[in-house]
XYZ file of C-alpha atoms in Angstrom:
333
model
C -130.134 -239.837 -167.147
C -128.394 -238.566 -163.911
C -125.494 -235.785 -164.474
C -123.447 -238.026 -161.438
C -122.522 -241.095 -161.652
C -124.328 -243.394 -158.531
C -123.084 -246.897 -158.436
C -126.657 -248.690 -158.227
C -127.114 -250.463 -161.502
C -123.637 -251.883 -161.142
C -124.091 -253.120 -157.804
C -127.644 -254.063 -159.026
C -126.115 -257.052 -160.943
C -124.672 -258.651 -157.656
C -121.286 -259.448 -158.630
C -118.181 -260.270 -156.554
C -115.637 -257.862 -157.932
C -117.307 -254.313 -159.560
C -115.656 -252.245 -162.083
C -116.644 -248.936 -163.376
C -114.681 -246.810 -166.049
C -116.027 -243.524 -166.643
C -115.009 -239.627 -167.749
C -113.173 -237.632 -165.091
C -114.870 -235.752 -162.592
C -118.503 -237.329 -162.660
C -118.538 -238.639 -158.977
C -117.050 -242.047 -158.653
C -115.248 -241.287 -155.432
C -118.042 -239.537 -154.042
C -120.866 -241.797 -154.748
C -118.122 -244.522 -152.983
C -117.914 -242.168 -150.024
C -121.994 -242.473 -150.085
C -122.086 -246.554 -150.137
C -119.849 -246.514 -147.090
C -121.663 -243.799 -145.088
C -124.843 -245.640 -146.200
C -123.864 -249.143 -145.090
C -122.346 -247.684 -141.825
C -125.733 -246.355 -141.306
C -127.894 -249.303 -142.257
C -125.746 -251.884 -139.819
C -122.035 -249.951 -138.723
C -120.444 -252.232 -141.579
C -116.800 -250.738 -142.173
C -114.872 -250.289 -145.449
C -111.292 -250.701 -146.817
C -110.366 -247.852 -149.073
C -107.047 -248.449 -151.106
C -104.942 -246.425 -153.847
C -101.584 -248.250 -155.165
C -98.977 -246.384 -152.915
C -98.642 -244.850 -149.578
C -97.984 -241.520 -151.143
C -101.026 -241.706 -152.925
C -103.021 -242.630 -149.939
C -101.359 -239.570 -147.855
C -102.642 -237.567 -150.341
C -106.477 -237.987 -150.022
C -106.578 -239.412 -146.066
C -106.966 -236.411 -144.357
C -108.915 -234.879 -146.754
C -110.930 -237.407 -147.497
C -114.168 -236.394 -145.985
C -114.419 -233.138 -146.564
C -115.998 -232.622 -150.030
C -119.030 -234.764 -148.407
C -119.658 -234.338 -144.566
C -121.680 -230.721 -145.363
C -124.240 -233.097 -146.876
C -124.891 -235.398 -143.157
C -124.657 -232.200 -141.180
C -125.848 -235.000 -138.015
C -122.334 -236.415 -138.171
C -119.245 -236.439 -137.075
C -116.608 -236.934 -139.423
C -112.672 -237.318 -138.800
C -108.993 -239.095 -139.887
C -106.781 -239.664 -137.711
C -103.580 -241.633 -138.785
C -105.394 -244.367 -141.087
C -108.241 -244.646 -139.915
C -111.530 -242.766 -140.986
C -114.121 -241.985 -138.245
C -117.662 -241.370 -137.896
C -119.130 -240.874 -134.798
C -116.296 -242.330 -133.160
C -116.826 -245.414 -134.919
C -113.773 -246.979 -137.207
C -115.288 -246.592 -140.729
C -112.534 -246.342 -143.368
C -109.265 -248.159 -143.359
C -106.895 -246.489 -145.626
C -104.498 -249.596 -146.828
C -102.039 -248.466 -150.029
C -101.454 -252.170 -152.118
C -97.703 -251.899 -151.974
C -97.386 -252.182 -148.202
C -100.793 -254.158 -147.713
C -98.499 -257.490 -147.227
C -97.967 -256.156 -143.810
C -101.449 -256.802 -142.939
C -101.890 -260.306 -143.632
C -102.685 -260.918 -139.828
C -104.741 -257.872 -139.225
C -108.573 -258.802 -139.114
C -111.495 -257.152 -140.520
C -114.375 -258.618 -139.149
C -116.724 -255.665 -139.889
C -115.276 -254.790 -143.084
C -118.086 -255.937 -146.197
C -116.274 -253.104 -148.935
C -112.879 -252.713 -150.357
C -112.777 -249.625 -152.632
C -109.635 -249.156 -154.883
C -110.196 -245.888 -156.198
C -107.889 -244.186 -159.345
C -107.000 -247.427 -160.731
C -106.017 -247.285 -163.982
C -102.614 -245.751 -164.366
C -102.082 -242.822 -166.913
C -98.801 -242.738 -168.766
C -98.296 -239.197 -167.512
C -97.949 -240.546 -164.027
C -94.842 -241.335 -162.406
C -96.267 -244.312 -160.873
C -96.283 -247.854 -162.449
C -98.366 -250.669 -161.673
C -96.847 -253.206 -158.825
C -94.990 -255.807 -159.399
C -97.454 -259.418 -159.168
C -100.404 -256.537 -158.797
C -102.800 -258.873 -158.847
C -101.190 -261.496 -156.234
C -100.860 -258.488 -153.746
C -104.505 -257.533 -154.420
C -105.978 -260.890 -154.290
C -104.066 -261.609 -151.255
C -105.703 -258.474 -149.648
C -109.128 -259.632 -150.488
C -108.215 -262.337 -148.929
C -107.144 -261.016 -145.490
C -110.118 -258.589 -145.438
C -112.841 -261.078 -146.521
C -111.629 -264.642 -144.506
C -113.859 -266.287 -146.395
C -116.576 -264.129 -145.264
C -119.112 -262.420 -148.538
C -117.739 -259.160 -149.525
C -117.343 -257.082 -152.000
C -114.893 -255.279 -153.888
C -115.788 -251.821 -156.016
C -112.905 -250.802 -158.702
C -113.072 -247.563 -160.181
C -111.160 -245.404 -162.934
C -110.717 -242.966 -165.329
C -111.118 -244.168 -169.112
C -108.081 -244.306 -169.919
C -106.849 -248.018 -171.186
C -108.103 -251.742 -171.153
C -104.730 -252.595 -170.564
C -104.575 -253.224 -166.814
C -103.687 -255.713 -164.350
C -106.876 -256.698 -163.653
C -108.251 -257.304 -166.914
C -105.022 -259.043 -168.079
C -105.501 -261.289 -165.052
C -109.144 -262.023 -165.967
C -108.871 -262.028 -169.767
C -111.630 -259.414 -170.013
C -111.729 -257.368 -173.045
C -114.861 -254.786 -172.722
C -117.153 -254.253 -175.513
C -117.410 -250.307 -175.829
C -120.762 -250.509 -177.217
C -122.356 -252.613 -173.540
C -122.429 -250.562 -170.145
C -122.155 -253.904 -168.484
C -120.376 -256.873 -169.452
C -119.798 -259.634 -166.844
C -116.885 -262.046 -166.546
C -115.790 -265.538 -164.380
C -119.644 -266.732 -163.994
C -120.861 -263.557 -163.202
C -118.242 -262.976 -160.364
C -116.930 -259.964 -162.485
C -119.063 -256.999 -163.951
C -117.653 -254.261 -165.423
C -119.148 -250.756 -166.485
C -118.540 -248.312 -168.929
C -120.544 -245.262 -167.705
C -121.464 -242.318 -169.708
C -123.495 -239.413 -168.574
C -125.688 -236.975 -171.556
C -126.311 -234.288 -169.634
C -122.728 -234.581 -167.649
C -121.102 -234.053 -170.948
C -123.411 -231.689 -172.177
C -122.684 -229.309 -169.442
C -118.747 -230.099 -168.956
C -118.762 -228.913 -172.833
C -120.059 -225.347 -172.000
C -117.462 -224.783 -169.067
C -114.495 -222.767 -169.951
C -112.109 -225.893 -169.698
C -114.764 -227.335 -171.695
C -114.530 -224.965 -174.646
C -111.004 -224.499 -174.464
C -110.349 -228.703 -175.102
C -113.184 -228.456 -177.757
C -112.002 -230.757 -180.230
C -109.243 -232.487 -178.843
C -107.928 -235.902 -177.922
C -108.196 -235.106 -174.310
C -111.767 -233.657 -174.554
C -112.810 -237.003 -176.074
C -111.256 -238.520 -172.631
C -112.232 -236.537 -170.006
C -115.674 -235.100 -171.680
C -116.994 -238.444 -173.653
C -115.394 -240.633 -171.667
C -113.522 -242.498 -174.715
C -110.509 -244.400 -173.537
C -107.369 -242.080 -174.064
C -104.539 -244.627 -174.696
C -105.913 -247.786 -176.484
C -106.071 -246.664 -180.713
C -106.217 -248.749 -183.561
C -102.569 -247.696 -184.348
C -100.168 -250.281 -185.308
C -102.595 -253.183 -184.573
C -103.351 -255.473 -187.054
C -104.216 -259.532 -187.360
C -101.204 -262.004 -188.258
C -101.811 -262.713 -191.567
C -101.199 -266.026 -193.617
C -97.460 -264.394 -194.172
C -94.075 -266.231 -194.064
C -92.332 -265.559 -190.771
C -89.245 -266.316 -189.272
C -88.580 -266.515 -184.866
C -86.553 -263.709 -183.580
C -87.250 -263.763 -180.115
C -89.023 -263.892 -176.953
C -89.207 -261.358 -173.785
C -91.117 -261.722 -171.063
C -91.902 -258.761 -168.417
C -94.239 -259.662 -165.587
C -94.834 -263.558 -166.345
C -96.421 -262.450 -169.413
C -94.263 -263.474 -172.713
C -94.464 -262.019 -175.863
C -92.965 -263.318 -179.031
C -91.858 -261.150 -181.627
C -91.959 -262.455 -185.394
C -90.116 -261.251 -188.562
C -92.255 -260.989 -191.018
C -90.477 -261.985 -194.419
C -92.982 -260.915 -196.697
C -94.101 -257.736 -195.532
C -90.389 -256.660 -194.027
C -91.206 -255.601 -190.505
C -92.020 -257.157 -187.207
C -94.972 -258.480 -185.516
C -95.540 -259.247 -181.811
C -97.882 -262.277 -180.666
C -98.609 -264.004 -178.066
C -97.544 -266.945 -179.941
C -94.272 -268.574 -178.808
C -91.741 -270.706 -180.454
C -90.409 -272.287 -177.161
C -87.663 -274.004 -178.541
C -85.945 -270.894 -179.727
C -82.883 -269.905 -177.677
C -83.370 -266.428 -177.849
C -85.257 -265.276 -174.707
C -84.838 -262.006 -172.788
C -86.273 -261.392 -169.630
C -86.682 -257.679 -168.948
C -86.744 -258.222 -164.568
C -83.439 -259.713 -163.078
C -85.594 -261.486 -160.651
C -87.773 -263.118 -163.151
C -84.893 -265.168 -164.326
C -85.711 -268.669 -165.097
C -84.151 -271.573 -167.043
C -83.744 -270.693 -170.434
C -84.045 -267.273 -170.031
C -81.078 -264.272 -170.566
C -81.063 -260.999 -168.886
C -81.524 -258.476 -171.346
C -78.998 -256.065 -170.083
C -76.040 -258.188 -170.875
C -77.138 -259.201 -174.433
C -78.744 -255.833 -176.087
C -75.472 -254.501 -177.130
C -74.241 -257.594 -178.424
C -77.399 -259.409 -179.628
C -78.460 -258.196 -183.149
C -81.720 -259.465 -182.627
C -82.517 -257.273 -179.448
C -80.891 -254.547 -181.729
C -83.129 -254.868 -185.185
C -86.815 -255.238 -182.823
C -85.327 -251.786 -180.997
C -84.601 -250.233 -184.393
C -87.965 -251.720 -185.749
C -89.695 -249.948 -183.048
C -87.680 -246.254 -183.596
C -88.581 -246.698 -187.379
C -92.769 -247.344 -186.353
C -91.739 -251.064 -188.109
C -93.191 -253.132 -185.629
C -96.751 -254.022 -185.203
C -99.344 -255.695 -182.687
C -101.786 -258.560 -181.883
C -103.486 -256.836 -179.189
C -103.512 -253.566 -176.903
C -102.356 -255.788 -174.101
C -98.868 -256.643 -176.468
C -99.072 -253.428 -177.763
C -98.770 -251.832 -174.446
C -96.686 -253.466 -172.440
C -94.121 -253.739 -175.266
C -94.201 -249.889 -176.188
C -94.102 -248.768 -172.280
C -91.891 -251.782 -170.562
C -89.644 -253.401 -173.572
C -88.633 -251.441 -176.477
C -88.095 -248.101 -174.462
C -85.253 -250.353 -172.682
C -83.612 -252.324 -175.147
């Protein structure tokens, strides 16, 4: 097995949108730097490379061909505002997905790559997915590809199956397949692991020093970081009663008392004609629906699922519920 990671078997399986997760540091971003120099090469196709934000972008545009231009000595290589050259030639458009609205009337005809690099989002970062991620990325697909046969390469970190994209998609990876494939085959995702990458990461001073640890199981083994087993269970045949619902991002959650066990469980399950519903965005408002703000001091159902949650009393259908009530709903109730 190769120490770096080269995207070739994924590509290999001819799907639409590509998805690799793998440890840090093992050459994603460089072997994507590769497939665009190589297809510039083969017939001066051009690529769109995007990250999540404009500040990320600014961070690795100018930079961006430097760790691999001593390896085509022959060529020129340059940034200059968002563009990335070779040769002269427009190879690289740097787009960030917040601001990529703006470029619904731009065209692309020579464009046959997007590459969203760093996707997954740690919860030590200060940035948070966008808001309708999906809509905004879909829509850029769109304006890049008019209907045209490209392709779309997705990489990140392992750190979580909880992501837009796989909430979107329904796809749930099975950690013990490198490739699983979703939506007819339109959809393949990879989990990568290297042998002798992880071997030799283990005998580097950072290595040895994370010997051992949570994080060295991350960024050595490549084992997702965030997703345990913790506080994740089935329903049960148990006697509930309906507390309430919140929804965050179009995507509802119903949490259930249970009256057997004495703590709370959160499905995706929903009793709709329960009154009790909490939005947690002002703008996702919609019939039926309360703003949270104005009811969590008052309401003492808002108040026992945020206590339940302080106490570790509140449990999980999925990683997906799990998630996005631990980082987007209890922390704000």
């Amino acid at each position: 097995m190769n120490k770096w990671y080269s995207p070739n078997q994924l590509l290999s399986h001819n799907a639409f949108i590509n998805f690799v997760m793998s440890p840090r540091g093992n050459g994603k971003s460089y072997s994507a730097k590769k497939l665009i120099i190589k297809n510039y090469l083969k017939n001066g196709s051009q690529a769109v490379y995007v990250r999540r934000t404009k500040v990320e972008v600014d961070e690795v545009k100018d930079t961006y061909w430097n760790d691999i231009q001593e390896e085509y000595p022959n060529l020129n290589f340059k940034v200059e505002g968002y563009i990335g050259y070779i040769n002269g030639d427009e190879v690289v458009h740097f787009i960030p997905l917040s601001t990529s609205t703006n470029k619904k009337s731009a065209s692309y005809p020579k464009v046959t790559w997007i590459v969203f690099d760093e996707y997954i989002i740690t919860k030590t970062n200060y940035n948070r997915y966008l808001r309708n991620e999906m809509i905004l990325f879909l829509d850029l697909i769109e304006t890049v590809g008019r209907s045209r046969n490209i392709r779309v390469l997705i990489m990140a970190n392992s750190v979580s199956h909880v992501n837009p994209l796989f909430s979107f998609f329904d796809i749930i990876p099975n950690d013990k397949q490198r490739f699983t494939k979703y939506k007819d085959n339109l959809i393949c995702v990879e989990q990568f692991t290297s042998t002798v990458f992880i071997d030799e990461k283990k005998q580097t001073q950072f290595g040895r020093l994370i010997a051992d640890t949570k994080y060295s199981k991350y960024a050595v083994d490549g084992e997702v970081l965030e997703d345990t087993s913790d506080f994740i269970k089935v329903r049960g045949s148990y006697k509930y009663k309906y507390i309430c619902t919140f929804k965050y991002n179009d995507f509802r959650i119903g949490v259930w008392y249970n009256l057997e066990l004495d703590e709370y469980f959160c499905d995706e399950l929903i009793d709709e004609n329960n009154i009790n519903k909490f939005c947690m965005l002002m703008d996702e408002l919609e019939e039926g629906y309360y703003y949270y703000k104005g009811y969590r001091n008052v309401s003492y159902r808002i108040r026992n699922v945020k206590e339940s949650g302080a106490n570790g009393n509140i449990y999980f259908c999925s990683q997906e519920i799990k998630k996005t009530m631990q980082d987007r709903i209890l922390p704000y109730l």
